[in-house]
Coordinates of C-alpha atoms in Angstrom, one line a residue:
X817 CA 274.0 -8.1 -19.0
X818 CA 273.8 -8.2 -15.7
X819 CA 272.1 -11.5 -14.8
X820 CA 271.6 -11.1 -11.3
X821 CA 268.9 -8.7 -12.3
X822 CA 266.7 -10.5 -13.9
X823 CA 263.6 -11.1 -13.4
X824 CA 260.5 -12.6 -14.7
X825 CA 256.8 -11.3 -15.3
X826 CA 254.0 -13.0 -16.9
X827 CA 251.4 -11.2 -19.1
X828 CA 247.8 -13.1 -19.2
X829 CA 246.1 -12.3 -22.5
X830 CA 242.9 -11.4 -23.1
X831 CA 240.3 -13.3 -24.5
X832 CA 236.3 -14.2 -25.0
X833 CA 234.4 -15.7 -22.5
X834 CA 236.2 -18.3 -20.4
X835 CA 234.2 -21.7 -19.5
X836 CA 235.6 -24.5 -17.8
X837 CA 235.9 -26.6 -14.5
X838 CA 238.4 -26.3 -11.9
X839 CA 239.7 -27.6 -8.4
X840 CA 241.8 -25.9 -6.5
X841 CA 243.9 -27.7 -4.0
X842 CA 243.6 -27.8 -1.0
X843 CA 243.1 -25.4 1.7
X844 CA 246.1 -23.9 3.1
X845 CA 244.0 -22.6 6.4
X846 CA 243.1 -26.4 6.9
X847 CA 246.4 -28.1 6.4
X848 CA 248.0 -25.8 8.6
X849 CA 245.7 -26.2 11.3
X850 CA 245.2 -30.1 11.0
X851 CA 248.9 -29.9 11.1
X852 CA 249.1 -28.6 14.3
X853 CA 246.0 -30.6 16.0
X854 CA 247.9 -33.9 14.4
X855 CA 251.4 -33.4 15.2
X856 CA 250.3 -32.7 19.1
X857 CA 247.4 -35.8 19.1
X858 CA 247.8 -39.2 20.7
X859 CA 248.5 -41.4 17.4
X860 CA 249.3 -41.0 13.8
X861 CA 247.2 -39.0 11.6
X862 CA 246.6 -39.4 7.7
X863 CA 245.8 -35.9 6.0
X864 CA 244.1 -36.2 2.6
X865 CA 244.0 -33.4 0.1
X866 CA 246.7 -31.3 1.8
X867 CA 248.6 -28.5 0.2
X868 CA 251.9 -28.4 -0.9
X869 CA 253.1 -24.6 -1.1
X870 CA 255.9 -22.6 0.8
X871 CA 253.9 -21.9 3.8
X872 CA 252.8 -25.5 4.5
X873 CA 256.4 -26.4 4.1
X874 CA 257.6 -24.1 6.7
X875 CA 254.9 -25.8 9.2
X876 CA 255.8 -29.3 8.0
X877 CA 259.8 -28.3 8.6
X878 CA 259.6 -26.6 11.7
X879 CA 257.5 -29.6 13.5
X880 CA 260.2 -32.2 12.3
X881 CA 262.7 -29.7 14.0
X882 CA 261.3 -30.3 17.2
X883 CA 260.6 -34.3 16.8
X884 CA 257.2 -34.8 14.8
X885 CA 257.8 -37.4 12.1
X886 CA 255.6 -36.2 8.9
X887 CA 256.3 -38.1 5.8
X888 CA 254.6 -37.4 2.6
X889 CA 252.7 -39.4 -0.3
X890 CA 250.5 -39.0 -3.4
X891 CA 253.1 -35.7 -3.9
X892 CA 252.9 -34.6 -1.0
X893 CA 249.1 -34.4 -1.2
X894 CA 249.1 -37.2 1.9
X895 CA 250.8 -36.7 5.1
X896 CA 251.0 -39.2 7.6
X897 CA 251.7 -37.4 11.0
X898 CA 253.4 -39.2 13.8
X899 CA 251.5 -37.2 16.6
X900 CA 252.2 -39.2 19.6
X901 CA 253.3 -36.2 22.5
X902 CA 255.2 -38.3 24.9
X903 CA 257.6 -39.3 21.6
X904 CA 257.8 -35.7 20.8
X905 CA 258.6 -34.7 24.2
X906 CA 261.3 -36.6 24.3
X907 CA 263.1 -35.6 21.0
X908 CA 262.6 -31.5 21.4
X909 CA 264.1 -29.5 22.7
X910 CA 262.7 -28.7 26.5
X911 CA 262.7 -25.9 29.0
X912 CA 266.2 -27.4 30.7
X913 CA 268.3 -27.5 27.6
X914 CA 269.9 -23.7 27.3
X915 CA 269.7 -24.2 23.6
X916 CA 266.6 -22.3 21.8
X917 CA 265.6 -24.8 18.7
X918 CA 265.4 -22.0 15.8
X919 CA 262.6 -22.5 13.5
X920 CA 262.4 -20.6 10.4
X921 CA 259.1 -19.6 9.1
X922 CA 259.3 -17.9 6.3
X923 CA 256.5 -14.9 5.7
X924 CA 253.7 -17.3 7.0
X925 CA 251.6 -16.1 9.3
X926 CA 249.5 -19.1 10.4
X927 CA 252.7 -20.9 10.8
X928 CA 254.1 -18.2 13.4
X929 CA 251.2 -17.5 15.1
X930 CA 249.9 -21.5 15.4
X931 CA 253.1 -22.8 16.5
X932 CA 253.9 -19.5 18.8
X933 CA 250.8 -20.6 20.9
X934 CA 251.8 -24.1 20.5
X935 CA 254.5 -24.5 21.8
X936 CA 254.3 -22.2 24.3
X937 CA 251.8 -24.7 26.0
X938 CA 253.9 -27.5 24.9
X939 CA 257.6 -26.1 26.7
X940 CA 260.4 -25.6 25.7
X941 CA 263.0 -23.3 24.2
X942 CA 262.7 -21.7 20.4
X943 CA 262.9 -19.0 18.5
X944 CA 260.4 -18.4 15.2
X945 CA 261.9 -16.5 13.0
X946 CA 261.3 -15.3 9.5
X947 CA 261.9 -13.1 6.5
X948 CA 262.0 -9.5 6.7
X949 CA 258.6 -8.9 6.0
X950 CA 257.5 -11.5 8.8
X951 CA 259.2 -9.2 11.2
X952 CA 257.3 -6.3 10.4
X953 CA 253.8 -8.3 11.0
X954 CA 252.6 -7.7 14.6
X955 CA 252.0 -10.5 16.8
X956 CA 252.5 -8.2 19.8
X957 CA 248.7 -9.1 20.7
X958 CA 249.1 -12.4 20.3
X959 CA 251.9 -12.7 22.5
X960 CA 250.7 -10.1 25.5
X961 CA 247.9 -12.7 26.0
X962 CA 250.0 -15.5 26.6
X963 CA 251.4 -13.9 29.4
X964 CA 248.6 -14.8 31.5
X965 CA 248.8 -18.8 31.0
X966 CA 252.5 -19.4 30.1
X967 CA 254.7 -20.7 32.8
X968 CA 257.7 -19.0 31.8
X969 CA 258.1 -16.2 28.7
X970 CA 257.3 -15.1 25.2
X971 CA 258.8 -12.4 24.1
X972 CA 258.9 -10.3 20.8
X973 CA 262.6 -9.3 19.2
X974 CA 261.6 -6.8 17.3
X975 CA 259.7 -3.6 17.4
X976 CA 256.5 -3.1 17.6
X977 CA 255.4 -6.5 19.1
X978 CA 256.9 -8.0 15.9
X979 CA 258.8 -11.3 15.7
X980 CA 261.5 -12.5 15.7
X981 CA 259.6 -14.2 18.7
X982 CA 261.5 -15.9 22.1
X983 CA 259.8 -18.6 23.5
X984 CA 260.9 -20.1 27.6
X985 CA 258.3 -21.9 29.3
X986 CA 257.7 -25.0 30.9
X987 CA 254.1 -25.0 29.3
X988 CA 250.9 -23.3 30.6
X989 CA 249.8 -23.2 34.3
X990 CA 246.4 -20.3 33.7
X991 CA 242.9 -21.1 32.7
X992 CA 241.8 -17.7 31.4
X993 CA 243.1 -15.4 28.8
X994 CA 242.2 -12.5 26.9
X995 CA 242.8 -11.8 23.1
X996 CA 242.4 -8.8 20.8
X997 CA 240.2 -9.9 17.6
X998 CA 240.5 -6.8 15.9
X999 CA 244.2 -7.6 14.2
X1000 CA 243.7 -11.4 13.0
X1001 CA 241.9 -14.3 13.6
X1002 CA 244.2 -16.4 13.9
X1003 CA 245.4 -15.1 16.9
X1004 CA 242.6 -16.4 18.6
X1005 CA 242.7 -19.5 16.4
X1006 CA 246.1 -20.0 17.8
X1007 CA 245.2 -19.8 21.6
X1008 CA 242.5 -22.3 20.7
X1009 CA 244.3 -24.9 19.5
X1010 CA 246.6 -24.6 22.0
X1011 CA 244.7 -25.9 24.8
X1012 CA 244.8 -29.4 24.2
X1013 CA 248.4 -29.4 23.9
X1014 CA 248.2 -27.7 27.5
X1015 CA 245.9 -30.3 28.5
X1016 CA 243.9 -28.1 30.4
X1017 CA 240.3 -26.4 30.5
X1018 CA 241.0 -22.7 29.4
X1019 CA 238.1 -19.7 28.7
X1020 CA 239.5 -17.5 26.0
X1021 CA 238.1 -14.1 26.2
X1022 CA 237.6 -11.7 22.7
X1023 CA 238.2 -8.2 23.4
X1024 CA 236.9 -5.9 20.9
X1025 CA 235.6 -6.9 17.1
X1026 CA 236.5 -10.2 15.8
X1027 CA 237.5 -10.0 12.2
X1028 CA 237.3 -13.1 10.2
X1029 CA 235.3 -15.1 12.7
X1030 CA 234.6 -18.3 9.8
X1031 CA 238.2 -18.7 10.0
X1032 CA 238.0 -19.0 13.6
X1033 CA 234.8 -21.3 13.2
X1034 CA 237.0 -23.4 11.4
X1035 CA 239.3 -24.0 14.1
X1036 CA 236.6 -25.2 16.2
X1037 CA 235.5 -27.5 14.0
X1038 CA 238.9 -29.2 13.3
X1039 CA 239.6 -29.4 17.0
X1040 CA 236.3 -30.8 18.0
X1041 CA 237.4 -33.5 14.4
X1042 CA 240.6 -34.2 16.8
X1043 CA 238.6 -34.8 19.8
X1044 CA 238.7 -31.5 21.9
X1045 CA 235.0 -29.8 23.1
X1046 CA 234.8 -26.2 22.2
X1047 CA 231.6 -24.3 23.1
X1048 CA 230.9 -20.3 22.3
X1049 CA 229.1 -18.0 25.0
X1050 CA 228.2 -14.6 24.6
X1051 CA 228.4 -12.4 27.6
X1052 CA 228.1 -8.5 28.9
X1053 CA 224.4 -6.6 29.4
X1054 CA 224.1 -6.7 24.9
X1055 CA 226.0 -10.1 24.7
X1056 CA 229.4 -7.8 22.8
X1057 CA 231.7 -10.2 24.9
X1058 CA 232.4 -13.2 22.8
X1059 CA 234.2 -16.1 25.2
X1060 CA 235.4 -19.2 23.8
X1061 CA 235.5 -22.4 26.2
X1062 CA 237.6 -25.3 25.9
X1063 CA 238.0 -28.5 27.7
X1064 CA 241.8 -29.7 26.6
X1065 CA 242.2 -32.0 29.2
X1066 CA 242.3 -35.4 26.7
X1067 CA 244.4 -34.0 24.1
X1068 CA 244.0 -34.2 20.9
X1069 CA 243.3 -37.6 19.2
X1070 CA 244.6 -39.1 16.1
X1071 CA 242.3 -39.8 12.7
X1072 CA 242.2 -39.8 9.1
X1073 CA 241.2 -36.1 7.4
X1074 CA 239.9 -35.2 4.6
X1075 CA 241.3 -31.2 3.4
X1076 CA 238.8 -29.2 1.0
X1077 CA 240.5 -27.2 -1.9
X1078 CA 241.3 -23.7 -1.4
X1079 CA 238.2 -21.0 -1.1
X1080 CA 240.6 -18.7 -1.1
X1081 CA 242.2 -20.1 -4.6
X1082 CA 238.6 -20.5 -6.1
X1083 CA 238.0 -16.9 -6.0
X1084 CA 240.0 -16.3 -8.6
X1085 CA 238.5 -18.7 -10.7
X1086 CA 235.3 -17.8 -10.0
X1087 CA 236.2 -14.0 -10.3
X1088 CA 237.6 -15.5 -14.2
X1089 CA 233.6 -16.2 -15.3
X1090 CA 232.6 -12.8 -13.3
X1091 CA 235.1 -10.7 -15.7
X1092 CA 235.6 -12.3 -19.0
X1093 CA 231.7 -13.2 -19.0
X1094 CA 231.8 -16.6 -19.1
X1095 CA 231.2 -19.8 -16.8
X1096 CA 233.2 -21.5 -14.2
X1097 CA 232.3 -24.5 -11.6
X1098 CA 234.7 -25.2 -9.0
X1099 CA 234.9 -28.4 -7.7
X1100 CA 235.2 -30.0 -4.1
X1101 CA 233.2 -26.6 -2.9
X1102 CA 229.8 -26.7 -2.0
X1103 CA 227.7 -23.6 0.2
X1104 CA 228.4 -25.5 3.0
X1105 CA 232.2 -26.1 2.9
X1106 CA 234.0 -25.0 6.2
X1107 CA 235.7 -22.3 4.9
X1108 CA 234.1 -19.1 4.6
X1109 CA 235.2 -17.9 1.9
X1110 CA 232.8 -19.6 -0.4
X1111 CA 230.6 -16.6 0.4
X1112 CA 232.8 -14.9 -2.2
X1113 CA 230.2 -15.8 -4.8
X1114 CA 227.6 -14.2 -2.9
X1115 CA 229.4 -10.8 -3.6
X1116 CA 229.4 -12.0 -7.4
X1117 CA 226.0 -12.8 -7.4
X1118 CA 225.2 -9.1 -5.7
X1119 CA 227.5 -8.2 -8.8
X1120 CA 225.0 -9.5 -11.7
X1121 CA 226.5 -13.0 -11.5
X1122 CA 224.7 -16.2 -11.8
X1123 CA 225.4 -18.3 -9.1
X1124 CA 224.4 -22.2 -9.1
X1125 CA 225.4 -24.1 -5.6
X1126 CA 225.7 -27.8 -5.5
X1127 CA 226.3 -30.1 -2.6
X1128 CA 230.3 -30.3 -3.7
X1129 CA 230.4 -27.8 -6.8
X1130 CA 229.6 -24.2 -7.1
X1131 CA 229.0 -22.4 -11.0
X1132 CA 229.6 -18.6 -11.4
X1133 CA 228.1 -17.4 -14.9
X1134 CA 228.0 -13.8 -16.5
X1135 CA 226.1 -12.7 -19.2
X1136 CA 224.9 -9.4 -18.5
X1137 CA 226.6 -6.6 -17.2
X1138 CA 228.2 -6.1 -13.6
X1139 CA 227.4 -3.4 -11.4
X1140 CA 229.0 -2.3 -7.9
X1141 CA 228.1 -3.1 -4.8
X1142 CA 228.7 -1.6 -0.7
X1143 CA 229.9 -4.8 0.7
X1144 CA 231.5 -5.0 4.2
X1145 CA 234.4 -8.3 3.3
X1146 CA 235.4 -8.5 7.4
X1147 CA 234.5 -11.9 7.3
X1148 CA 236.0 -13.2 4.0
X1149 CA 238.9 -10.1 3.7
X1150 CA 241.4 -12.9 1.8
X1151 CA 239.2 -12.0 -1.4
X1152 CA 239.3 -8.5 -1.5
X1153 CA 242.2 -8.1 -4.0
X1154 CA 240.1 -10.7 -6.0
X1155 CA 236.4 -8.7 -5.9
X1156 CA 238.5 -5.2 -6.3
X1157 CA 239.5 -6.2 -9.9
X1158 CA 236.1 -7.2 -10.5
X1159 CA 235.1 -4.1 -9.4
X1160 CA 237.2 -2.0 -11.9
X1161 CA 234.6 -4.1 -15.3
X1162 CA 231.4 -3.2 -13.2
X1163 CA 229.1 0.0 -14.1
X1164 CA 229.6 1.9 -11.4
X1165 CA 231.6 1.9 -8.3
X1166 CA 232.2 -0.7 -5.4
X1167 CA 232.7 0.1 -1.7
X1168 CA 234.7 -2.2 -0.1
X1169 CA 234.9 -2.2 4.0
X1170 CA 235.3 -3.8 7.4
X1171 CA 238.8 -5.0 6.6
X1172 CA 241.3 -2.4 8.1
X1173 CA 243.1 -5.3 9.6
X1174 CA 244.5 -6.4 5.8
X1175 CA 246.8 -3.4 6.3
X1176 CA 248.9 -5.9 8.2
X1177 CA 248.7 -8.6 5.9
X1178 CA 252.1 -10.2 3.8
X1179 CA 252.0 -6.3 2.2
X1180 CA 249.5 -3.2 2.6
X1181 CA 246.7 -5.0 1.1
X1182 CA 244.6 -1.6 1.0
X1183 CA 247.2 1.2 0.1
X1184 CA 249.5 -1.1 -2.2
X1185 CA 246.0 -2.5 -4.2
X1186 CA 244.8 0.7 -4.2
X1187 CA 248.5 2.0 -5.9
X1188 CA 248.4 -0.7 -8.4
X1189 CA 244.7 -0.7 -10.0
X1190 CA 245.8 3.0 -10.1
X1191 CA 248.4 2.2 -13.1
X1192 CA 245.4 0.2 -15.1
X1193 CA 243.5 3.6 -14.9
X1194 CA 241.2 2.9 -12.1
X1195 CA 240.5 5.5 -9.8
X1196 CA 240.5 4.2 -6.1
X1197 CA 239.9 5.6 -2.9
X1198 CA 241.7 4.7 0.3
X1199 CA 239.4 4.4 3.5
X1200 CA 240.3 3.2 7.5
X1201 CA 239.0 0.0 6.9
X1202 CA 238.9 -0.3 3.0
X1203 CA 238.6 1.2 -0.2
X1204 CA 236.3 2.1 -3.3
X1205 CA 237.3 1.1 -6.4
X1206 CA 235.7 3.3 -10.1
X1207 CA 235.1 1.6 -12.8
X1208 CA 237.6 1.7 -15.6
X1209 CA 235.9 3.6 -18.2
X1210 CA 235.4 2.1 -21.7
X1211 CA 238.5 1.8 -24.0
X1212 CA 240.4 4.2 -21.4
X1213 CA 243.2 2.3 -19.5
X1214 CA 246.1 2.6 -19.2
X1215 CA 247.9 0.0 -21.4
X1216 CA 251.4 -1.4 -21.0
X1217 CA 251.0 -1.7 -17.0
X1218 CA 253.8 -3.1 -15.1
X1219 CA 252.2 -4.4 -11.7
X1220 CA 253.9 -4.7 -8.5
X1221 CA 253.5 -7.4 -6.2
X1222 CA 254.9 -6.9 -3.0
X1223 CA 255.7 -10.5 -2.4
X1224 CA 252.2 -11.2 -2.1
X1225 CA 250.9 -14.1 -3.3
X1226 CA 247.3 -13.0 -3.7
X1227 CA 248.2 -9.4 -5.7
X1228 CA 249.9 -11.5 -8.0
X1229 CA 247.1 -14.3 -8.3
X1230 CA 244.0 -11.2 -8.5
X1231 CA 246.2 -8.7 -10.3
X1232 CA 246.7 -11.4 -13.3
X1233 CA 243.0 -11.6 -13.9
X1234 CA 242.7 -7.9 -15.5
X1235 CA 244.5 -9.3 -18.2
X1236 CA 241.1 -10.9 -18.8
X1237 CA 240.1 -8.3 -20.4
X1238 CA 242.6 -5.3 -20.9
X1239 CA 245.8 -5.5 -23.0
X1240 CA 249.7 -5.5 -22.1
X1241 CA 249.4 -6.1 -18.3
X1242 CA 252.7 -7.3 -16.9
X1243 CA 252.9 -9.0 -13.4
X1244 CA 256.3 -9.1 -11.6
X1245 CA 257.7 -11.8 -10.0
X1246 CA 254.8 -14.5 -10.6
X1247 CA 256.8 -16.8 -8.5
X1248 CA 255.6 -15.5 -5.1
X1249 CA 252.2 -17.4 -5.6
X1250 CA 254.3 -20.4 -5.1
X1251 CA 253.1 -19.4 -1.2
X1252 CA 250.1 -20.5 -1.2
X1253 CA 249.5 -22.1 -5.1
X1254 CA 252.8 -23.1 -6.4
X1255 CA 250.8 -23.8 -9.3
X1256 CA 248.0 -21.0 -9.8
X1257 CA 249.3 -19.7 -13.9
X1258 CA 249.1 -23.3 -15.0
X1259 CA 245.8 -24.0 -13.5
X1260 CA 245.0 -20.7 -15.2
X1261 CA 246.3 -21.1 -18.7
X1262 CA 244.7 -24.6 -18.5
X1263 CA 241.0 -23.0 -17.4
X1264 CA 241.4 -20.2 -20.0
X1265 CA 242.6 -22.3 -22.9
X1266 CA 245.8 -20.2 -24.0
X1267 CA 248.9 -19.4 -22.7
X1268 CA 250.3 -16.7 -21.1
X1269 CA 253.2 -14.7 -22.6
X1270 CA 256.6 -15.0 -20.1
X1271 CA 259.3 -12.5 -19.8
X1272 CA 262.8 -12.1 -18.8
X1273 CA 263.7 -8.4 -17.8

């Protein structure tokens, strides 16, 4: 046997109706960015509740390459960041040293795009680079807009405005930008924190849609937690231009943070009640948690779902039957893998759109979702900005599946759940979810109450 073949794949069985109570941990959007608005603040920072998970881990590692001191508690759940900017300045590497400081990023894309912004305004030399898969992720946007502010250059290695990506500058010397919102958020989410560590007064201009704007609400609110003022003004005869203003000229400050779990995460538990028809509360959530994603259950609830929201719990219960919905996910698009499988136990079909920027995602997150629910015998239909996913008819998929995941933690987390309820489905390399949930099958066999079956092939 050759053993350098081997992989493994885990098979969730199905099952009655699952009830239980969950929390996730926390929020990889929000440790990310309160990683970046502590490391550059005046002080230390404590961060409560952060996650542990490959793509923090990159962000942690590539800030201690260029002088932060971050050192970890509670397993890892507590970071103390040693934010203080004069320190930092004089341990990284600056603008005169003809050394680029290589940073390694992994596949995370709030690491590369954060820190790409970041340290353009700090100064410096560095070079972010990734796996392969990172550098076929556009940041080309991203990038064109610094041009405008950075004194000195950003530059793209790879086609397409694709990292690996050159930083040179002796920070930023502009006070007005302009940033495409139609690829990701958190390119904008990126400039914006940014700023402070400029310590200027920059307007940040959106051209053109903004997809995911709660994730870029979140950013403001973190910053204005660290100390910066950010204010939104609508401009142009219908009020289409969207301009964010931000007064960096203080820096960030230092404090002590608390992270909520995952929204992202609790979709899938959430989506576990909506499938198997039974009843989930997640914990540390409440309707009016920072991250938008909590409006997942409001898709559920369209669904057939019960839905019972608590200051810092929300309860998703089934007990009749599901039916499909036309729902436009722009603003929560990190769920769609999640609501798709739903989709194929409802009683008729569910039309997903607004989200023809999760094309660009870790993998094809319309075309590759749409080629896997395929093999369970759902019939799905590919769209510019989405898809519409049939209903599995009764007693007529396809059993034995072997699903692909791409390297993408979320079609391994969303795929798992149609084991809920239909027989023999095999996920590959279960491993990737370490990304973002190092943990997520545990959790799971825990909440269901009975294991999954593990393979070697």
């Amino acid at each position: 046997m050759n053993h350098d073949n081997l992989t493994s794949v885990v098979e969730v069985l199905p099952g009655g109706p699952v009830n239980g109570t969950i929390r996730p941990p926390g929020s990889k959007s929000l440790t990310n960015r309160a990683l970046i608005c502590a490391a550059f603040a005046t002080g230390d920072s404590i961060l409560r509740g952060a996650l542990q998970s490959d793509d923090t881990h990159v962000m942690v590692e590539a800030l201690r390459e260029i002088g932060i001191e971050v050192s970890a508690a509670d397993q890892g759940c507590t970071l103390r960041v040693a934010g203080n900017l004069l320190a930092a300045s004089n341990k990284a590497v600056r603008f005169d040293d003809p050394t680029a400081k290589s940073l390694f990023i992994g596949n995370s894309g709030t690491t590369i795009r954060f820190l790409t912004a970041a340290l353009s305004a700090f100064g410096g030399r560095y070079r972010l680079h990734g796996v392969p898969r990172m550098h076929e992720r556009p940041i080309g946007d991203l990038v064109n807009a610094l041009e405008s502010v950075c004194d000195g250059m950003v530059k793209c290695e790879s086609a397409g405005g694709c990292p690996p990506v050159m930083i040179e500058t002796r920070g930023w010397n502009g006070a007005r930008l302009r940033v495409a919102g139609n690829v990701s958020s958190q390119y904008l989410s990126g400039l914006m924190m940014a700023v402070p560590i400029a310590r200027r007064s920059v307007s940040i201009e959106v051209v053109g849609e903004l997809v995911s704007r709660p994730y870029v609400e979140m950013t403001a609110t973190i910053m204005r937690d660290f100390g910066a003022i950010v204010r939104w003004t609508n401009g142009g005869a219908g009020g289409e231009r969207l301009t964010c203003e931000i007064d960096g000229s203080s820096g960030y400050s230092a404090i002590d943070y608390e992270i909520e779990p995952d929204a992202s995460a609790a979709s899938y538990f959430w989506a576990t009640a909506a499938i198997s028809g039974g009843k989930v509360t997640v914990e540390g959530l409440g309707p009016d948690a920072m991250q938008g994603d909590v409006a997942f259950v409001d898709c559920l609830e369209k669904m057939g779902c019960d839905v019972i929201r608590e200051a810092r719990r929300i309860t998703v219960g089934r007990t009749g039957e599901l039916r499909g919905i036309d729902v436009d996910m722009n603003a929560i698009s990190d769920t769609v893998q999640t609501l798709s499988v739903v989709a194929m136990f409802a009683n008729s079909p569910t039309r997903v759109r607004g989200v023809a920027h999760n094309r660009f995602k870790e993998t094809d997150r319309i075309g590759d979702l749409a080629k896997e629910l395929r093999k369970l015998g759902a019939k799905v239909s590919e769209h510019e900005d989405g898809l519409t996913i049939e209903p599995i008819p009764e007693g007529q998929h396809l059993s034995g599946a072997v699903l692909e995941t791409y390297d993408d933690h979320r079609m391994a987390m969303s795929l798992s759940l149609s084991g809920l309820r239909l027989g023999g489905v095999k996920i590959t390399n279960p491993a990737c979810t370490a990304k973002t949930y190092p943990e997520f099958f545990a959790d799971l066999e825990t909440l269901i109450g009975r294991p999954h079956r593990w393979q070697t092939v």
